[in-house]
PDB file of C-alpha atoms in Angstrom:
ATOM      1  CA  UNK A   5       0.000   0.000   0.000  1.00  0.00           C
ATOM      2  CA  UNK A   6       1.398   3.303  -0.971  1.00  0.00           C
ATOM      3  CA  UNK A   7       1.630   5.275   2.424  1.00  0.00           C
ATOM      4  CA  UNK A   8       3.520   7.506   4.546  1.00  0.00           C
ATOM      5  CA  UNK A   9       6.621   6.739   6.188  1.00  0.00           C
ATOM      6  CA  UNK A  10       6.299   5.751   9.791  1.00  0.00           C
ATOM      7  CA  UNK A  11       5.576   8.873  11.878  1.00  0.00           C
ATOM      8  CA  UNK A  12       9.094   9.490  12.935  1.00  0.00           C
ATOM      9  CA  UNK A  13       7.975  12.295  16.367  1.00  0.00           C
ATOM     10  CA  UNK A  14       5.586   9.545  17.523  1.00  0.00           C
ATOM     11  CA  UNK A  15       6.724   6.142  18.824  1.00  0.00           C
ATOM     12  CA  UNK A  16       4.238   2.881  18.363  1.00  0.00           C
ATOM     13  CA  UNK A  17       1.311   3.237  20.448  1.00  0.00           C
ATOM     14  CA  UNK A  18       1.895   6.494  21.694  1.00  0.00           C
ATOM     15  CA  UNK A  19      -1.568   7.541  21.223  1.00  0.00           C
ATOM     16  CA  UNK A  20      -1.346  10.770  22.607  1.00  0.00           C
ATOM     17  CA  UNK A  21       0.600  11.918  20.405  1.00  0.00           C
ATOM     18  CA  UNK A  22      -1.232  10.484  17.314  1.00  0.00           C
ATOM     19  CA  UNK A  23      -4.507  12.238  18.614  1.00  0.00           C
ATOM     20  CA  UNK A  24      -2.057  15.584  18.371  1.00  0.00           C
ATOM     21  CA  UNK A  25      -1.379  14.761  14.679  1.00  0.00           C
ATOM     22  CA  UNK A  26      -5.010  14.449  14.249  1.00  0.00           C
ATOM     23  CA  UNK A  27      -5.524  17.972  16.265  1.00  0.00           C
ATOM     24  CA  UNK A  28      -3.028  19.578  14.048  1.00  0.00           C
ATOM     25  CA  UNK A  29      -4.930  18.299  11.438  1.00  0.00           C
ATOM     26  CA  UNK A  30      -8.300  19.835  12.708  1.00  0.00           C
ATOM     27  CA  UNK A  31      -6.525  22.997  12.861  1.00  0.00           C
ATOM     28  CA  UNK A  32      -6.112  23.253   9.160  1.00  0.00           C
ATOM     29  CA  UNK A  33      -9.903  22.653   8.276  1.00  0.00           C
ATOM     30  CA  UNK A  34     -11.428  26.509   7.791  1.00  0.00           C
ATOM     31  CA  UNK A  35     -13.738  27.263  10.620  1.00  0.00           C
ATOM     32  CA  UNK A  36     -17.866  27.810   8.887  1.00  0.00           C
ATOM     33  CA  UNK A  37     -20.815  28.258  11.216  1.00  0.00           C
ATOM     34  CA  UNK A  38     -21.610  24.952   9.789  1.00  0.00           C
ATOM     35  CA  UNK A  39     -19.756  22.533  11.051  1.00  0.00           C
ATOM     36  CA  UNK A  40     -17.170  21.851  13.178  1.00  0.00           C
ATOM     37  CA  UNK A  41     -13.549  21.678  12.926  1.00  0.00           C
ATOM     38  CA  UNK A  42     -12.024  17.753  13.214  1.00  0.00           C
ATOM     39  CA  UNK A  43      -8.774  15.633  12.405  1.00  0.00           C
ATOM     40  CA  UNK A  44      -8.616  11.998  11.720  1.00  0.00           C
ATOM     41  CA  UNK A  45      -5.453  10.043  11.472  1.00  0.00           C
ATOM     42  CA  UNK A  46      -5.764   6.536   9.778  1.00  0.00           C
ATOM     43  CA  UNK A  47      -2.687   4.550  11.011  1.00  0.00           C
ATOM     44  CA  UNK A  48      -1.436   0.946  10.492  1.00  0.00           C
ATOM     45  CA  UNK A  49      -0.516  -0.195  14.006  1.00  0.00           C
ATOM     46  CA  UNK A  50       1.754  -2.935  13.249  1.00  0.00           C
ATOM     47  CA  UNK A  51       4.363  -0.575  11.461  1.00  0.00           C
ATOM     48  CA  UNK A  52       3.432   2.925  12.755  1.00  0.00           C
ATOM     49  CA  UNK A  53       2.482   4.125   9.480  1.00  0.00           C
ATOM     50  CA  UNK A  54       0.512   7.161   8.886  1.00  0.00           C
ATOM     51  CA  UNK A  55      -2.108   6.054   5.814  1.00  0.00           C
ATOM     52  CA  UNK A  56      -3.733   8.805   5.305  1.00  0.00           C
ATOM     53  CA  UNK A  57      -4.800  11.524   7.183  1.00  0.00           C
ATOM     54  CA  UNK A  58      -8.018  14.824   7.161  1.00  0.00           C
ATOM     55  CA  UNK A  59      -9.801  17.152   8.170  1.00  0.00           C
ATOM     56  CA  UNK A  60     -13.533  18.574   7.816  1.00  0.00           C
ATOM     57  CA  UNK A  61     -13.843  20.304   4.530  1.00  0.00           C
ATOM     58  CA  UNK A  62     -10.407  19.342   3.596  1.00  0.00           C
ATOM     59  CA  UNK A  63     -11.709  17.557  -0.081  1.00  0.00           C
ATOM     60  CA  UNK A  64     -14.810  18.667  -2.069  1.00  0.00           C
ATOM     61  CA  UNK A  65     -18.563  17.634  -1.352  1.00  0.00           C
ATOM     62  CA  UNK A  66     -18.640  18.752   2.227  1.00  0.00           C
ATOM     63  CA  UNK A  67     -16.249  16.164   3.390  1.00  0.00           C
ATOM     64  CA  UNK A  68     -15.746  15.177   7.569  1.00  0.00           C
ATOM     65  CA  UNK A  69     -12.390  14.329   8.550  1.00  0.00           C
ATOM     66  CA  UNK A  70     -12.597  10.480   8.688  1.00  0.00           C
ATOM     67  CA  UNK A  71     -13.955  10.569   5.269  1.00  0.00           C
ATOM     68  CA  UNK A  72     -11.205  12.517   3.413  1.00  0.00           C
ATOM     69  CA  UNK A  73      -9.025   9.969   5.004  1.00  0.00           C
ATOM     70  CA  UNK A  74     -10.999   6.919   3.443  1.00  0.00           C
ATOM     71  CA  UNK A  75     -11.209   9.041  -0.329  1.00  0.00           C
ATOM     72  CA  UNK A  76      -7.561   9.827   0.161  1.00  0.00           C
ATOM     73  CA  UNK A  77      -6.998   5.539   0.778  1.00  0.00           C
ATOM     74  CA  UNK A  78      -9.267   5.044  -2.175  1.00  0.00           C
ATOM     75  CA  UNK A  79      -7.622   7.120  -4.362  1.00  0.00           C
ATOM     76  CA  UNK A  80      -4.263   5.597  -4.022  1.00  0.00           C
ATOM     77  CA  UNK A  81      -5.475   2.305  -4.842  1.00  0.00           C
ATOM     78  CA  UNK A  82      -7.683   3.741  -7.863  1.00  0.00           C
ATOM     79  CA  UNK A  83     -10.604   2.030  -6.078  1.00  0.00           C
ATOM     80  CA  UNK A  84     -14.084   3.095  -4.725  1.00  0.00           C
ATOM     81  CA  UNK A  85     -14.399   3.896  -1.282  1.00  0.00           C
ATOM     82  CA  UNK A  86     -16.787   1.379  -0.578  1.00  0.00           C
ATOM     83  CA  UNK A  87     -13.939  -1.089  -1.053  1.00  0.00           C
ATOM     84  CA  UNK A  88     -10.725   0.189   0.794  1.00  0.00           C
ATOM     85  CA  UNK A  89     -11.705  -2.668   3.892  1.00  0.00           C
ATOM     86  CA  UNK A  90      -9.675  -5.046   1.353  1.00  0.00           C
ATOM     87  CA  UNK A  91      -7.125  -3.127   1.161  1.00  0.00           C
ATOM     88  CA  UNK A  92      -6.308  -1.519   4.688  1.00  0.00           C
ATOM     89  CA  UNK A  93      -4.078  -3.109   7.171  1.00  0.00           C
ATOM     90  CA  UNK A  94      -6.439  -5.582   9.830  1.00  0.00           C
ATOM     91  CA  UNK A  95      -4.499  -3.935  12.604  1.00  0.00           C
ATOM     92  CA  UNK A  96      -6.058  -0.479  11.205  1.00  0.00           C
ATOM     93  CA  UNK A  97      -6.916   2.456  13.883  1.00  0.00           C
ATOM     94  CA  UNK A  98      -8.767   5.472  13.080  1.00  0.00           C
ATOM     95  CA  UNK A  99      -8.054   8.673  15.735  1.00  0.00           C
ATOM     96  CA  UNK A 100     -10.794  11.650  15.320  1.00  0.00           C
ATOM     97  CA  UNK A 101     -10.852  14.343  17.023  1.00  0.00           C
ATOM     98  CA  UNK A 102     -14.430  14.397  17.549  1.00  0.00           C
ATOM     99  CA  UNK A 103     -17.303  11.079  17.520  1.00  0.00           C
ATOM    100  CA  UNK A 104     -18.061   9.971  14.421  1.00  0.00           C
ATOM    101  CA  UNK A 105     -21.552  11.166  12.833  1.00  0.00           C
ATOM    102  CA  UNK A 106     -24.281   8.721  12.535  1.00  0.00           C
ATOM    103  CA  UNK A 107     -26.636  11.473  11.042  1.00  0.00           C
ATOM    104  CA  UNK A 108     -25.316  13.787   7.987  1.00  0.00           C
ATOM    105  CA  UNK A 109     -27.825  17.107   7.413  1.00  0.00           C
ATOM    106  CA  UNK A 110     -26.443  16.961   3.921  1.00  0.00           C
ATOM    107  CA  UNK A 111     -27.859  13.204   3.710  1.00  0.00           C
ATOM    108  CA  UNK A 112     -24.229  12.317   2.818  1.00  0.00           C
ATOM    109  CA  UNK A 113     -23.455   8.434   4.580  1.00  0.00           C
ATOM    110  CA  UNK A 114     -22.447   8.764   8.026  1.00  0.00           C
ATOM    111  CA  UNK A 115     -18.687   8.056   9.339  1.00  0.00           C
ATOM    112  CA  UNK A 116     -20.396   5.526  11.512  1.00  0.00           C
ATOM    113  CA  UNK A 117     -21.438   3.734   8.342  1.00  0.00           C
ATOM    114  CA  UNK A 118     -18.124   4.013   6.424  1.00  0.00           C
ATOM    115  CA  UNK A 119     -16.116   2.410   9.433  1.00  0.00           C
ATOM    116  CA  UNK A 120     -18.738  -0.226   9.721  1.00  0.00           C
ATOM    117  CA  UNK A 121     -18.699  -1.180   5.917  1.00  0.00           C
ATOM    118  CA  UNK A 122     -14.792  -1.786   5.972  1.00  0.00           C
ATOM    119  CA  UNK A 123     -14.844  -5.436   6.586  1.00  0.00           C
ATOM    120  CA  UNK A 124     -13.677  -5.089  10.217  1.00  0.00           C
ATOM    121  CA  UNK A 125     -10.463  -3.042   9.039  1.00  0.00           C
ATOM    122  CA  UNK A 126     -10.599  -0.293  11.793  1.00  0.00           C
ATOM    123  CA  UNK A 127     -11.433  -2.305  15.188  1.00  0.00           C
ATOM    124  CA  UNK A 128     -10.023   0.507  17.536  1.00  0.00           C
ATOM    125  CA  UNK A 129     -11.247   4.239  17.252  1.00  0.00           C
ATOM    126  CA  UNK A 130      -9.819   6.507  19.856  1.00  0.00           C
ATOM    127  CA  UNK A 131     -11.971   9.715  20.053  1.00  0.00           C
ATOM    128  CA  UNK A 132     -11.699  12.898  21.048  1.00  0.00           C
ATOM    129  CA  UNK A 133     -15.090  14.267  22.345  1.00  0.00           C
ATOM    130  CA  UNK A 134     -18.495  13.394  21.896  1.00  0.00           C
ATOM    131  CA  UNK A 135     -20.302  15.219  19.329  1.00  0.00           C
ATOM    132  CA  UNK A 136     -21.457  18.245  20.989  1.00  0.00           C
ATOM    133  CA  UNK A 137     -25.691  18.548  20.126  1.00  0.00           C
ATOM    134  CA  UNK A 138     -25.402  21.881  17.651  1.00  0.00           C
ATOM    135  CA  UNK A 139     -26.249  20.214  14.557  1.00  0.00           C
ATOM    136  CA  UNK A 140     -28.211  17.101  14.888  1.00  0.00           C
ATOM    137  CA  UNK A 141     -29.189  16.594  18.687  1.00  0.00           C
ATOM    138  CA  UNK A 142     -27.678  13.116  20.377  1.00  0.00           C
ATOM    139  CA  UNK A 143     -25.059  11.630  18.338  1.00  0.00           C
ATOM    140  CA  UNK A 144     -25.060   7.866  18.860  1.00  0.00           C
ATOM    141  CA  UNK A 145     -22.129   7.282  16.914  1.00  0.00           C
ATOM    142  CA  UNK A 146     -19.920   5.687  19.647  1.00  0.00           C
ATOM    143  CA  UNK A 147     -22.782   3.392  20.675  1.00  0.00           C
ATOM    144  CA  UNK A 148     -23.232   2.349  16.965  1.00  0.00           C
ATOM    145  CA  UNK A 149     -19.439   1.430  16.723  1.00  0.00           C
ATOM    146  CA  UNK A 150     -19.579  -0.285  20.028  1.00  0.00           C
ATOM    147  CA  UNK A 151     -22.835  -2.160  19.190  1.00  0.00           C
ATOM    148  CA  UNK A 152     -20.869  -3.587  16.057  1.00  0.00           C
ATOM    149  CA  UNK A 153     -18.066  -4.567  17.516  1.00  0.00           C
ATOM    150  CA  UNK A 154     -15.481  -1.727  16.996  1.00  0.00           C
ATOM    151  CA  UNK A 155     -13.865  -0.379  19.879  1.00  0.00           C
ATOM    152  CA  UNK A 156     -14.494   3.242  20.422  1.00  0.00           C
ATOM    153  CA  UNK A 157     -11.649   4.673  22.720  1.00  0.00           C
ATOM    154  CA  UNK A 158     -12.371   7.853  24.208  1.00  0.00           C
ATOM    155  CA  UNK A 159      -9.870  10.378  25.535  1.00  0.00           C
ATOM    156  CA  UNK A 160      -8.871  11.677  29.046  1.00  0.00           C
ATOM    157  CA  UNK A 161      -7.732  15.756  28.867  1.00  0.00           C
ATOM    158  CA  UNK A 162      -4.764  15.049  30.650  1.00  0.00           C
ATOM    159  CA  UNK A 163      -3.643  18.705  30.198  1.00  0.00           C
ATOM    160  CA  UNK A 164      -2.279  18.181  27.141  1.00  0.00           C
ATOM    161  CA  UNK A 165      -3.709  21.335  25.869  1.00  0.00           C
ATOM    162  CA  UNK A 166      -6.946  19.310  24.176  1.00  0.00           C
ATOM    163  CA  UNK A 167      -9.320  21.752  25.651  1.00  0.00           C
ATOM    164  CA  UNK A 168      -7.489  24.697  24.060  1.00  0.00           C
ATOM    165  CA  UNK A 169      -7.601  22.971  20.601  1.00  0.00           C
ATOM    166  CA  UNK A 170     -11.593  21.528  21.161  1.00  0.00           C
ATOM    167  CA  UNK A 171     -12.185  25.276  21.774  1.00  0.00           C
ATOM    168  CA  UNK A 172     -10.677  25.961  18.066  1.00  0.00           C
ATOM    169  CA  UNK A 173     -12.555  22.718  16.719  1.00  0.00           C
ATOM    170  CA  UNK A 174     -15.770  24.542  17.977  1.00  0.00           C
ATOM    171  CA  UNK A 175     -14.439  27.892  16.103  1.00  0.00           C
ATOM    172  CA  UNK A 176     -17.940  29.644  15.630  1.00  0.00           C
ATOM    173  CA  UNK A 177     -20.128  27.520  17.854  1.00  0.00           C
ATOM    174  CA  UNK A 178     -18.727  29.244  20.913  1.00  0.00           C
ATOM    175  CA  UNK A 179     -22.510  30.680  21.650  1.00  0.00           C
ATOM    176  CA  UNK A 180     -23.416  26.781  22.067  1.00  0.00           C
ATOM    177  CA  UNK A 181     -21.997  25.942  25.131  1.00  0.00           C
ATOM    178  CA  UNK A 182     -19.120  24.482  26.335  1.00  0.00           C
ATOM    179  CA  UNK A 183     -17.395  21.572  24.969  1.00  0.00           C
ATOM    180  CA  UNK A 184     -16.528  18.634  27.435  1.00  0.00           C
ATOM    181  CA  UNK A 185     -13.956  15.622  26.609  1.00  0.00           C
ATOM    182  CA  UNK A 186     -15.063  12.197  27.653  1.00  0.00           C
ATOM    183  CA  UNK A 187     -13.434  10.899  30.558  1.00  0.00           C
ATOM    184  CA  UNK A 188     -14.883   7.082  30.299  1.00  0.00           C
ATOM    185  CA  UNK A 189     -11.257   5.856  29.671  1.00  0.00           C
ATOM    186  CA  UNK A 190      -7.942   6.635  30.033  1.00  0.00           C
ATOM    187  CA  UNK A 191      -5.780   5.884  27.030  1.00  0.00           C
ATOM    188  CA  UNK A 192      -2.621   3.720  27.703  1.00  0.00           C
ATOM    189  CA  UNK A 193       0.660   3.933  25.478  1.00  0.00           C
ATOM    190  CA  UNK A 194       0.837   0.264  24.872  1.00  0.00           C
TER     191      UNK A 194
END
């Protein structure tokens, strides 16, 4: 699979620093009273390689962050998306920023639905916050991984300066209400 080299700042299964990448990554997408601003990271575990990576708005068609990442897989294979599961690694983990959607206002298919139609590729997504309820109301998009079988890892602000950059992910939504990281598990670096 054509990729990235291994992340050379970030040793295997330091997952705090991969959710970084993926914040850096949220800080390029251009803030819109629309949406919020997310990162993904797609990584192969077993060889700490970066496969793709995106953020919202980053590709046309009003694109979230997990799904540039899948287009960007797809489109180094020549394939559709539908059918990067047979190509990605099995030891495949996704990092977001923010919990997948498992409603799109733009009627666009959900994150939760492209993870869960890649043959079991992605097993482990560590997440950043829950959705906050701006858009769509409750976001069930954890539970819908978790029903399925995919672990859906959230994050502990550990004062790693996450609140700072969820703040920026919220850009123009400040009016909204605060945003809160989960604190249901703490990540380990193994």
């Amino acid at each position: 699979m054509a990729s990235s080299p291994p992340h050379p700042a970030t040793p295997p299964g330091d997952h705090a620093g991969y959710m970084s990448h993926a914040l850096q990554q949220a800080r390029l997408s251009p803030p819109k009273p629309t949406n919020f601003r997310v990162g993904a990271v797609l990584l192969d575990a077993d060889t700490n390689t970066i496969l793709a990576t995106g953020y919202t708005g980053e590709l046309p068609g009003n694109t979230h962050a997990e799904q540039c990442c899948f287009m960007k897989v797809a489109a180094q294979h020549n394939i559709p998306e539908e059918e990067i599961g047979s190509v990605l690694p099995r030891n495949t983990m996704l990092y977001t920023t923010m919990e997948p959607c498992d409603e799109r206002l733009s009627g666009n298919r959900t994150c939760v639905e492209r993870i869960l139609g890649l043959d079991g590729a992605i097993k482990v997504v560590y997440v950043g916050v829950l959705e906050p309820e701006t858009f769509i109301g409750q976001n069930r998009g954890r539970r819908k991984l978790e029903d399925k079988g995919v672990e859906a890892m959230s994050w502990v602000n550990d004062g790693s300066g996450l609140d700072r950059v969820l703040r920026h992910a919220a850009g123009l939504h400040s009016a909204s209400g605060p945003i809160y990281p989960c604190l249901a598990v703490r990540l380990s670096n193994t």
